[in-house]
Amino acid sequence: MMDQQNDLAQALKVIESTIRKCEKIKPKFLEGSPQNTLLRNRLKSLALSSDLITCVAEQKETGSYSEDELTQALPPIISIISKCAAAQQKHEIGSRYHLQCQKIIDAMTISKQLIQEEIEKIT
């Protein structure tokens, strides 16, 4: 249980950092542009992930999202995992950037798992 709590805390830290970074670059994209839409969807997914992780860590009830919201949250999370895995391969194992990518992959994998578990509860 202690390991799970630590994993959840680390994942939450990474997700909150990612949200801040996304918010920072949001003004650079024109409203209605594909990049803006992608970023908006990513932010929604990350906020949902942050909420789920917080609920699980605090052992609170999580069932406040619809199946549709949960299903729509998965593709951006999967995309982040895929993009980080691709970026990670361009860097030496053990390098700062490689480790940073791994932290994001780990956090998003936890997020993906929690979203999938929530979908399973509903269906």
PDB file of C-alpha atoms in Angstrom:
ATOM      1  CA  MET A   1       0.000   0.000   0.000  1.00  0.00           C
ATOM      2  CA  MET A   2       2.840   2.371   0.828  1.00  0.00           C
ATOM      3  CA  ASP A   3       4.354   1.845  -2.631  1.00  0.00           C
ATOM      4  CA  GLN A   4       0.993   2.512  -4.266  1.00  0.00           C
ATOM      5  CA  GLN A   5       0.599   5.752  -2.285  1.00  0.00           C
ATOM      6  CA  ASN A   6       4.088   6.851  -3.360  1.00  0.00           C
ATOM      7  CA  ASP A   7       3.356   5.941  -6.995  1.00  0.00           C
ATOM      8  CA  LEU A   8       0.088   7.903  -6.860  1.00  0.00           C
ATOM      9  CA  ALA A   9       1.814  10.914  -5.272  1.00  0.00           C
ATOM     10  CA  GLN A  10       4.540  10.872  -7.956  1.00  0.00           C
ATOM     11  CA  ALA A  11       1.962  10.498 -10.727  1.00  0.00           C
ATOM     12  CA  LEU A  12      -0.072  13.401  -9.361  1.00  0.00           C
ATOM     13  CA  LYS A  13       3.042  15.579  -9.200  1.00  0.00           C
ATOM     14  CA  VAL A  14       3.894  14.810 -12.851  1.00  0.00           C
ATOM     15  CA  ILE A  15       0.314  15.355 -14.028  1.00  0.00           C
ATOM     16  CA  GLU A  16       0.015  18.683 -12.202  1.00  0.00           C
ATOM     17  CA  SER A  17       3.328  19.785 -13.724  1.00  0.00           C
ATOM     18  CA  THR A  18       2.110  18.750 -17.178  1.00  0.00           C
ATOM     19  CA  ILE A  19      -1.123  20.705 -16.669  1.00  0.00           C
ATOM     20  CA  ARG A  20       0.881  23.820 -15.749  1.00  0.00           C
ATOM     21  CA  LYS A  21       3.061  23.434 -18.862  1.00  0.00           C
ATOM     22  CA  CYS A  22       0.012  22.997 -21.086  1.00  0.00           C
ATOM     23  CA  GLU A  23      -1.679  26.055 -19.560  1.00  0.00           C
ATOM     24  CA  LYS A  24       1.481  28.070 -20.179  1.00  0.00           C
ATOM     25  CA  ILE A  25       1.583  27.273 -23.919  1.00  0.00           C
ATOM     26  CA  LYS A  26      -2.189  27.468 -24.462  1.00  0.00           C
ATOM     27  CA  PRO A  27      -2.174  31.196 -25.453  1.00  0.00           C
ATOM     28  CA  LYS A  28       0.243  30.403 -28.304  1.00  0.00           C
ATOM     29  CA  PHE A  29      -2.440  28.470 -30.200  1.00  0.00           C
ATOM     30  CA  LEU A  30      -5.278  30.175 -32.075  1.00  0.00           C
ATOM     31  CA  GLU A  31      -8.765  29.406 -30.740  1.00  0.00           C
ATOM     32  CA  GLY A  32     -10.325  26.750 -32.989  1.00  0.00           C
ATOM     33  CA  SER A  33      -6.992  25.551 -34.395  1.00  0.00           C
ATOM     34  CA  PRO A  34      -6.220  21.822 -34.319  1.00  0.00           C
ATOM     35  CA  GLN A  35      -3.399  22.475 -31.813  1.00  0.00           C
ATOM     36  CA  ASN A  36      -5.783  24.383 -29.534  1.00  0.00           C
ATOM     37  CA  THR A  37      -8.351  21.572 -29.692  1.00  0.00           C
ATOM     38  CA  LEU A  38      -5.683  18.956 -29.012  1.00  0.00           C
ATOM     39  CA  LEU A  39      -4.403  20.941 -26.046  1.00  0.00           C
ATOM     40  CA  ARG A  40      -7.912  21.534 -24.680  1.00  0.00           C
ATOM     41  CA  ASN A  41      -8.666  17.786 -24.874  1.00  0.00           C
ATOM     42  CA  ARG A  42      -5.323  16.995 -23.257  1.00  0.00           C
ATOM     43  CA  LEU A  43      -6.021  19.426 -20.411  1.00  0.00           C
ATOM     44  CA  LYS A  44      -9.477  17.873 -19.828  1.00  0.00           C
ATOM     45  CA  SER A  45      -7.934  14.406 -19.691  1.00  0.00           C
ATOM     46  CA  LEU A  46      -5.173  15.521 -17.344  1.00  0.00           C
ATOM     47  CA  ALA A  47      -7.653  17.244 -15.018  1.00  0.00           C
ATOM     48  CA  LEU A  48      -9.792  14.099 -14.933  1.00  0.00           C
ATOM     49  CA  SER A  49      -6.654  12.030 -14.263  1.00  0.00           C
ATOM     50  CA  SER A  50      -5.585  14.346 -11.464  1.00  0.00           C
ATOM     51  CA  ASP A  51      -9.024  14.045  -9.876  1.00  0.00           C
ATOM     52  CA  LEU A  52      -9.072  10.232 -10.131  1.00  0.00           C
ATOM     53  CA  ILE A  53      -5.582   9.906  -8.652  1.00  0.00           C
ATOM     54  CA  THR A  54      -6.482  12.252  -5.794  1.00  0.00           C
ATOM     55  CA  CYS A  55      -9.662  10.269  -5.049  1.00  0.00           C
ATOM     56  CA  VAL A  56      -7.832   6.938  -5.080  1.00  0.00           C
ATOM     57  CA  ALA A  57      -4.980   8.288  -2.943  1.00  0.00           C
ATOM     58  CA  GLU A  58      -7.456   9.681  -0.407  1.00  0.00           C
ATOM     59  CA  GLN A  59      -9.645   6.562  -0.667  1.00  0.00           C
ATOM     60  CA  LYS A  60     -12.669   8.597  -1.744  1.00  0.00           C
ATOM     61  CA  GLU A  61     -15.471   7.599  -4.101  1.00  0.00           C
ATOM     62  CA  THR A  62     -14.509   8.169  -7.742  1.00  0.00           C
ATOM     63  CA  GLY A  63     -17.678   7.531  -9.738  1.00  0.00           C
ATOM     64  CA  SER A  64     -18.450  11.114 -10.745  1.00  0.00           C
ATOM     65  CA  TYR A  65     -17.597  10.778 -14.456  1.00  0.00           C
ATOM     66  CA  SER A  66     -19.759   9.449 -17.267  1.00  0.00           C
ATOM     67  CA  GLU A  67     -18.630   6.620 -19.492  1.00  0.00           C
ATOM     68  CA  ASP A  68     -18.406   9.139 -22.341  1.00  0.00           C
ATOM     69  CA  GLU A  69     -16.127  11.494 -20.368  1.00  0.00           C
ATOM     70  CA  LEU A  70     -13.883   8.612 -19.360  1.00  0.00           C
ATOM     71  CA  THR A  71     -13.754   7.170 -22.876  1.00  0.00           C
ATOM     72  CA  GLN A  72     -12.857  10.589 -24.327  1.00  0.00           C
ATOM     73  CA  ALA A  73     -10.111  11.022 -21.709  1.00  0.00           C
ATOM     74  CA  LEU A  74      -8.206   7.914 -22.818  1.00  0.00           C
ATOM     75  CA  PRO A  75      -6.870   8.929 -26.289  1.00  0.00           C
ATOM     76  CA  PRO A  76      -4.958  12.029 -25.063  1.00  0.00           C
ATOM     77  CA  ILE A  77      -3.396   9.996 -22.234  1.00  0.00           C
ATOM     78  CA  ILE A  78      -2.424   7.207 -24.643  1.00  0.00           C
ATOM     79  CA  SER A  79      -1.025   9.854 -27.016  1.00  0.00           C
ATOM     80  CA  ILE A  80       1.170  11.314 -24.271  1.00  0.00           C
ATOM     81  CA  ILE A  81       2.516   7.827 -23.462  1.00  0.00           C
ATOM     82  CA  SER A  82       3.252   7.195 -27.145  1.00  0.00           C
ATOM     83  CA  LYS A  83       4.932  10.571 -27.734  1.00  0.00           C
ATOM     84  CA  CYS A  84       7.086  10.233 -24.613  1.00  0.00           C
ATOM     85  CA  ALA A  85       8.113   6.688 -25.535  1.00  0.00           C
ATOM     86  CA  ALA A  86       9.168   7.907 -28.988  1.00  0.00           C
ATOM     87  CA  ALA A  87      11.062  10.881 -27.527  1.00  0.00           C
ATOM     88  CA  GLN A  88      12.686   8.668 -24.916  1.00  0.00           C
ATOM     89  CA  GLN A  89      14.239   6.447 -27.599  1.00  0.00           C
ATOM     90  CA  LYS A  90      16.169   9.433 -28.932  1.00  0.00           C
ATOM     91  CA  HIS A  91      18.044   9.832 -25.645  1.00  0.00           C
ATOM     92  CA  GLU A  92      20.588   7.769 -23.822  1.00  0.00           C
ATOM     93  CA  ILE A  93      19.292   5.502 -21.044  1.00  0.00           C
ATOM     94  CA  GLY A  94      19.884   7.175 -17.720  1.00  0.00           C
ATOM     95  CA  SER A  95      20.101  10.669 -19.188  1.00  0.00           C
ATOM     96  CA  ARG A  96      18.043  13.425 -17.601  1.00  0.00           C
ATOM     97  CA  TYR A  97      15.630  13.612 -20.534  1.00  0.00           C
ATOM     98  CA  HIS A  98      15.233   9.824 -20.701  1.00  0.00           C
ATOM     99  CA  LEU A  99      14.364   9.728 -16.988  1.00  0.00           C
ATOM    100  CA  GLN A 100      11.978  12.667 -17.346  1.00  0.00           C
ATOM    101  CA  CYS A 101      10.145  10.853 -20.149  1.00  0.00           C
ATOM    102  CA  GLN A 102       9.955   7.725 -18.003  1.00  0.00           C
ATOM    103  CA  LYS A 103       8.326   9.658 -15.151  1.00  0.00           C
ATOM    104  CA  ILE A 104       5.683  10.972 -17.551  1.00  0.00           C
ATOM    105  CA  ILE A 105       5.126   7.510 -19.045  1.00  0.00           C
ATOM    106  CA  ASP A 106       4.730   6.022 -15.545  1.00  0.00           C
ATOM    107  CA  ALA A 107       2.272   8.742 -14.479  1.00  0.00           C
ATOM    108  CA  MET A 108       0.203   8.429 -17.648  1.00  0.00           C
ATOM    109  CA  THR A 109       0.178   4.638 -17.373  1.00  0.00           C
ATOM    110  CA  ILE A 110      -1.282   4.932 -13.862  1.00  0.00           C
ATOM    111  CA  SER A 111      -3.782   7.459 -15.196  1.00  0.00           C
ATOM    112  CA  LYS A 112      -4.747   5.192 -18.097  1.00  0.00           C
ATOM    113  CA  GLN A 113      -5.230   2.258 -15.726  1.00  0.00           C
ATOM    114  CA  LEU A 114      -7.457   4.272 -13.369  1.00  0.00           C
ATOM    115  CA  ILE A 115      -9.577   5.567 -16.261  1.00  0.00           C
ATOM    116  CA  GLN A 116      -9.979   2.027 -17.623  1.00  0.00           C
ATOM    117  CA  GLU A 117     -10.962   0.766 -14.147  1.00  0.00           C
ATOM    118  CA  GLU A 118     -13.601   3.506 -13.905  1.00  0.00           C
ATOM    119  CA  ILE A 119     -14.985   2.545 -17.333  1.00  0.00           C
ATOM    120  CA  GLU A 120     -15.153  -1.104 -16.228  1.00  0.00           C
ATOM    121  CA  LYS A 121     -17.153  -0.126 -13.113  1.00  0.00           C
ATOM    122  CA  ILE A 122     -19.738   1.598 -15.303  1.00  0.00           C
ATOM    123  CA  THR A 123     -20.060  -1.028 -18.036  1.00  0.00           C
TER     124      THR A 123
END
